CSV table of C-alpha atoms in Angstrom, one decimal:
chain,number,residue,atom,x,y,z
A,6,UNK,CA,0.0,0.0,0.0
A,7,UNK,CA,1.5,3.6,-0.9
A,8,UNK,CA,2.0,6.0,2.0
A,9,UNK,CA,0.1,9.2,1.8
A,10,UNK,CA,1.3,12.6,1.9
A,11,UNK,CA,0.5,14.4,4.8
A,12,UNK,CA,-1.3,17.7,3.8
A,13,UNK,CA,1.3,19.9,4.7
A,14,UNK,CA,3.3,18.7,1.4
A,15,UNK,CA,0.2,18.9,-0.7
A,16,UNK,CA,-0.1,22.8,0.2
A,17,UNK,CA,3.8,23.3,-0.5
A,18,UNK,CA,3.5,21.9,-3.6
A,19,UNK,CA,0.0,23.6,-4.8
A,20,UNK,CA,2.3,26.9,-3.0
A,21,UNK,CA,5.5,26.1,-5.2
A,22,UNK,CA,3.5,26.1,-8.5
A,23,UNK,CA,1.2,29.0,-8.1
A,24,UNK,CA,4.1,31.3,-7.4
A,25,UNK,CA,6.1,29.4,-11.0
A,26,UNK,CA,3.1,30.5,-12.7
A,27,UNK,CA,3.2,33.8,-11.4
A,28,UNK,CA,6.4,34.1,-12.2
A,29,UNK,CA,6.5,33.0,-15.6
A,30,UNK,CA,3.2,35.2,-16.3
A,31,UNK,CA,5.4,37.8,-15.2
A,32,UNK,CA,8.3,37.3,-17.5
A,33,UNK,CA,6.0,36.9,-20.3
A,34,UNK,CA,4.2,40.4,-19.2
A,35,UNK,CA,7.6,42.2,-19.3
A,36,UNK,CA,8.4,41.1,-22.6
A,37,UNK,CA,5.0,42.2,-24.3
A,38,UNK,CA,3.9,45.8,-25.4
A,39,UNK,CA,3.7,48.9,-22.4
A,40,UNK,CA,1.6,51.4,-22.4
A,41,UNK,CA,3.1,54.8,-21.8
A,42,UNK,CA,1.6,57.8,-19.7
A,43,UNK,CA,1.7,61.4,-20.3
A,44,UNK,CA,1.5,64.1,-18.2
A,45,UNK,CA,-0.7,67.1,-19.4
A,46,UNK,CA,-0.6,70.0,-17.4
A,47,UNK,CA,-2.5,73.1,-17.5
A,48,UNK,CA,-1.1,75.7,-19.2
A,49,UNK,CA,-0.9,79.2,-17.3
A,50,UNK,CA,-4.1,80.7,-19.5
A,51,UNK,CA,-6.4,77.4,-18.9
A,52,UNK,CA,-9.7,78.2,-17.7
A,53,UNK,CA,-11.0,77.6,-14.0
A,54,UNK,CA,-14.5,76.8,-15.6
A,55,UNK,CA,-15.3,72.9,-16.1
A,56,UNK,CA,-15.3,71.8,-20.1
A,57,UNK,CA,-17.7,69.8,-21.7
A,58,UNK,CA,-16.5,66.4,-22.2
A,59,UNK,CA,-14.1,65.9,-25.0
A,60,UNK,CA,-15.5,62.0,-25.6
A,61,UNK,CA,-17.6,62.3,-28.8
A,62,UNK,CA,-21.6,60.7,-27.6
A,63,UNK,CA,-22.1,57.4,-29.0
A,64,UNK,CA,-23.3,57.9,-32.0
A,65,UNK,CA,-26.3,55.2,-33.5
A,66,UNK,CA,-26.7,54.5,-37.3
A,67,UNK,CA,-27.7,57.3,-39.4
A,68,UNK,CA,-31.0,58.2,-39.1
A,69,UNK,CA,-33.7,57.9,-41.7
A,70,UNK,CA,-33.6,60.2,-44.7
A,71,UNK,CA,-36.6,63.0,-44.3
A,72,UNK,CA,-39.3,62.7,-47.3
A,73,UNK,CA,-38.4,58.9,-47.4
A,74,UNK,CA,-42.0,58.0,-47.1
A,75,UNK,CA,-44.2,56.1,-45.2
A,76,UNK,CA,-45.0,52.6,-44.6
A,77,UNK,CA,-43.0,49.2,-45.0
A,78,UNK,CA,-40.3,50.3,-47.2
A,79,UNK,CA,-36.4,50.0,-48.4
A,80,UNK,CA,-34.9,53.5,-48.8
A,81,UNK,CA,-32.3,54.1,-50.8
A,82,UNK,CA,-29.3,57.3,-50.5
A,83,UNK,CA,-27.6,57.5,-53.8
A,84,UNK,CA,-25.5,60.0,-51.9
A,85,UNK,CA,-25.4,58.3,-48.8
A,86,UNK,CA,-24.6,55.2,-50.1
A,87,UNK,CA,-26.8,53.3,-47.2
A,88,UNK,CA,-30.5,51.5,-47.7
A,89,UNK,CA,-32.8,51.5,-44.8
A,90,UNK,CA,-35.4,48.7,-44.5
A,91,UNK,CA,-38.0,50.2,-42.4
A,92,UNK,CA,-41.0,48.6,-41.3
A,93,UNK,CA,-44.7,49.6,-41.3
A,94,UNK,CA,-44.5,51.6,-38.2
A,95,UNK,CA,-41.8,54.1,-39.9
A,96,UNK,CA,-38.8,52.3,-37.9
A,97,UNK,CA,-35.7,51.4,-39.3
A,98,UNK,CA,-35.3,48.2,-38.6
A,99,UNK,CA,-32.0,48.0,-40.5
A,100,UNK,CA,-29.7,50.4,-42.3
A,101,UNK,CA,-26.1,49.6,-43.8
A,102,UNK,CA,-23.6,50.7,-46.2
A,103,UNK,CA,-24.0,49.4,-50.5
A,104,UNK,CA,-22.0,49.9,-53.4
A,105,UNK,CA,-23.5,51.7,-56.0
A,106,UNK,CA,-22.9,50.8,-60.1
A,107,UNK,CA,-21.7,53.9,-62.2
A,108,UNK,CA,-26.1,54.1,-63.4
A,109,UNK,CA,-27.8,56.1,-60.5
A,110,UNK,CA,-31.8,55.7,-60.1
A,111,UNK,CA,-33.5,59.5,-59.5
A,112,UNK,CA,-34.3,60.0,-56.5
A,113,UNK,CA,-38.2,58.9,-57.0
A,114,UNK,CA,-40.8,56.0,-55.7
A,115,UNK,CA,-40.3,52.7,-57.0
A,116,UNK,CA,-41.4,49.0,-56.5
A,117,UNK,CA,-39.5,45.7,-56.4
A,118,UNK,CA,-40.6,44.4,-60.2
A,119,UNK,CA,-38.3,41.2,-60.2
A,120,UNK,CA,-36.3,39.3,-57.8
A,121,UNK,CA,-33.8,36.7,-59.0
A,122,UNK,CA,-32.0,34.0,-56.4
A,123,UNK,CA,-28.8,34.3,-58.3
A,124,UNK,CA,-26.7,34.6,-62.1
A,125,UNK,CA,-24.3,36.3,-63.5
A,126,UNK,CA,-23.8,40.1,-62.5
A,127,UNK,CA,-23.1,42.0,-66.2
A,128,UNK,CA,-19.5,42.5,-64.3
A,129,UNK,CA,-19.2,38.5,-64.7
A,130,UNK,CA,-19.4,38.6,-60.8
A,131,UNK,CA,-21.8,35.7,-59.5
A,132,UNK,CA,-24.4,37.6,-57.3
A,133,UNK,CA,-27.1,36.8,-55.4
A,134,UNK,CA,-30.5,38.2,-53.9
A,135,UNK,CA,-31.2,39.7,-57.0
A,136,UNK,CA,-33.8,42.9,-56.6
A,137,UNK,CA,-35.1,44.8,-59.4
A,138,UNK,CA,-36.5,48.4,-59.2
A,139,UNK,CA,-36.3,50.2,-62.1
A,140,UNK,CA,-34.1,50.9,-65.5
A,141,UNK,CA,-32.4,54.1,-66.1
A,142,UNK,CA,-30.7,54.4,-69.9
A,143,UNK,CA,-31.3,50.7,-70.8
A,144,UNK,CA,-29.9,49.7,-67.2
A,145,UNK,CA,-30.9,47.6,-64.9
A,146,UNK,CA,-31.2,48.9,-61.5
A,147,UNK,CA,-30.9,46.1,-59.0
A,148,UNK,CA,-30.3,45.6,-55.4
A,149,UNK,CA,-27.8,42.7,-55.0
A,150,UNK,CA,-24.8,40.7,-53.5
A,151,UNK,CA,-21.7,39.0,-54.2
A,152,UNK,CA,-21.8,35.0,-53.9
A,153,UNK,CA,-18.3,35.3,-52.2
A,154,UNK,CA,-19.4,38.5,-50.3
A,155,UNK,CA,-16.8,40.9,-51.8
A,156,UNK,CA,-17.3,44.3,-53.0
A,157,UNK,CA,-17.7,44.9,-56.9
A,158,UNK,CA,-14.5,45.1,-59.3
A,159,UNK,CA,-13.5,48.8,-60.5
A,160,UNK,CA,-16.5,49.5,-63.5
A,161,UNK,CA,-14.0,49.8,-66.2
A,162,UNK,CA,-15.7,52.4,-68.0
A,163,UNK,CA,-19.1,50.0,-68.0
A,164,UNK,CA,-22.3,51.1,-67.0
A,165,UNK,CA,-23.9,49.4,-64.3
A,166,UNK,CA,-26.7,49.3,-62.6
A,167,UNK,CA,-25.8,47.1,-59.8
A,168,UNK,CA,-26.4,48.1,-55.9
A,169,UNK,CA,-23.8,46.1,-54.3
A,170,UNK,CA,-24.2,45.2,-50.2
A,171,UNK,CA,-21.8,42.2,-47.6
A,172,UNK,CA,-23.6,39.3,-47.5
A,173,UNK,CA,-25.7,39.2,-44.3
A,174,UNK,CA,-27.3,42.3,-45.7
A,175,UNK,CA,-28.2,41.1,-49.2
A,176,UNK,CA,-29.6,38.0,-47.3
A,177,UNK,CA,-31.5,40.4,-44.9
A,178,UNK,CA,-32.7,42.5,-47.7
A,179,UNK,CA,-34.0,39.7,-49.8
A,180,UNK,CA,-36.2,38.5,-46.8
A,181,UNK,CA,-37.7,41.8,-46.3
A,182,UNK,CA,-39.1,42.9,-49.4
A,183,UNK,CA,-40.6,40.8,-51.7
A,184,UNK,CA,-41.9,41.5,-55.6
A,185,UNK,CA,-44.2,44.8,-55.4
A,186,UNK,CA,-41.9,46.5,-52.3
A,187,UNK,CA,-41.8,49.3,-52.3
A,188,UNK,CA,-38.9,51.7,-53.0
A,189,UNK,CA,-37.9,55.1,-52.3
A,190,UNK,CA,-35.1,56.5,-53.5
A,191,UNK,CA,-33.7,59.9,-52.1
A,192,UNK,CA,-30.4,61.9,-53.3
């Protein structure tokens, strides 16, 4: 039968290692990055009075465009560059940042008229969550996204019509507004 420890050796040893690991923490710490402090002092002609805080307030997404509309609707900033997807109270329920084509729509009420799952963008990118709105010199205006979620290739000189979004968005977009959606588009 193996003898037992008596406690005593048990807490030296748990003792022992705790301080290694300190230790070696401590070595590791010295070797990473510091920070460094600096002292600002008030110059002779600062003012007794308090200041307003220099921390900027939290700032939430941008709010909704005014003359947007009303209703259940996907807003569009051409100059912006951001779509709202607001829902029938009037509350943006999401709002993010798109990629427009080199083929603005006018600022103007539109509807969804065609929604395609997927194909080929007229960039040869493979898109997806296809949305068509309207057609502006024999363009298709469309609100879309990249299979492989990356932002659209330089134009070229092409015109395009294409409304490019990340991923998640595209996907989010696609669920909210169906054929007949509407549209508003603002400058």
């Amino acid at each position: 039968m193996a003898a037992r420890l008596p406690s005593w050796a048990w807490v030296s040893g748990l003792t022992v290692a705790a301080t290694a690991a300190v230790v070696a923490l401590g070595v590791q710490a010295e070797h990473g990055p510091h920070p460094t402090a600096s002292a600002v002092r008030p110059s002779a002609s600062a003012s007794p009075r308090p200041h307003a805080s220099a921390d900027p307030k939290p700032s939430g997404p941008p709010a909704l465009p005014d003359g947007s509309g009303s209703g259940r609707r996907i807003v569009y900033s051409v100059g912006a560059k951001r779509v709202w997807l607001v829902d029938a109270t009037g509350h943006a329920a999401r709002t993010f940042t798109v990629w427009p084509g080199t083929v603005s729509p006018p600022p103007g009420r539109y509807s969804v008229t065609l929604r395609t799952q997927s194909l080929k963008g007229s960039d040869g990118v493979e898109i997806e969550h296809v949305m068509y709105f309207t057609k502006v010199e024999g363009v298709n205006i469309a609100f879309s996204n990249a299979l492989d979620g990356s932002s659209p290739p330089p134009a070229g000189g092409q015109k395009l019509g294409g409304i490019r979004m990340h991923k998640q968005d595209g996907a989010a977009l696609w669920s909210f507004g169906d054929t007949g959606a509407k549209v508003t588009v603002v400058s």
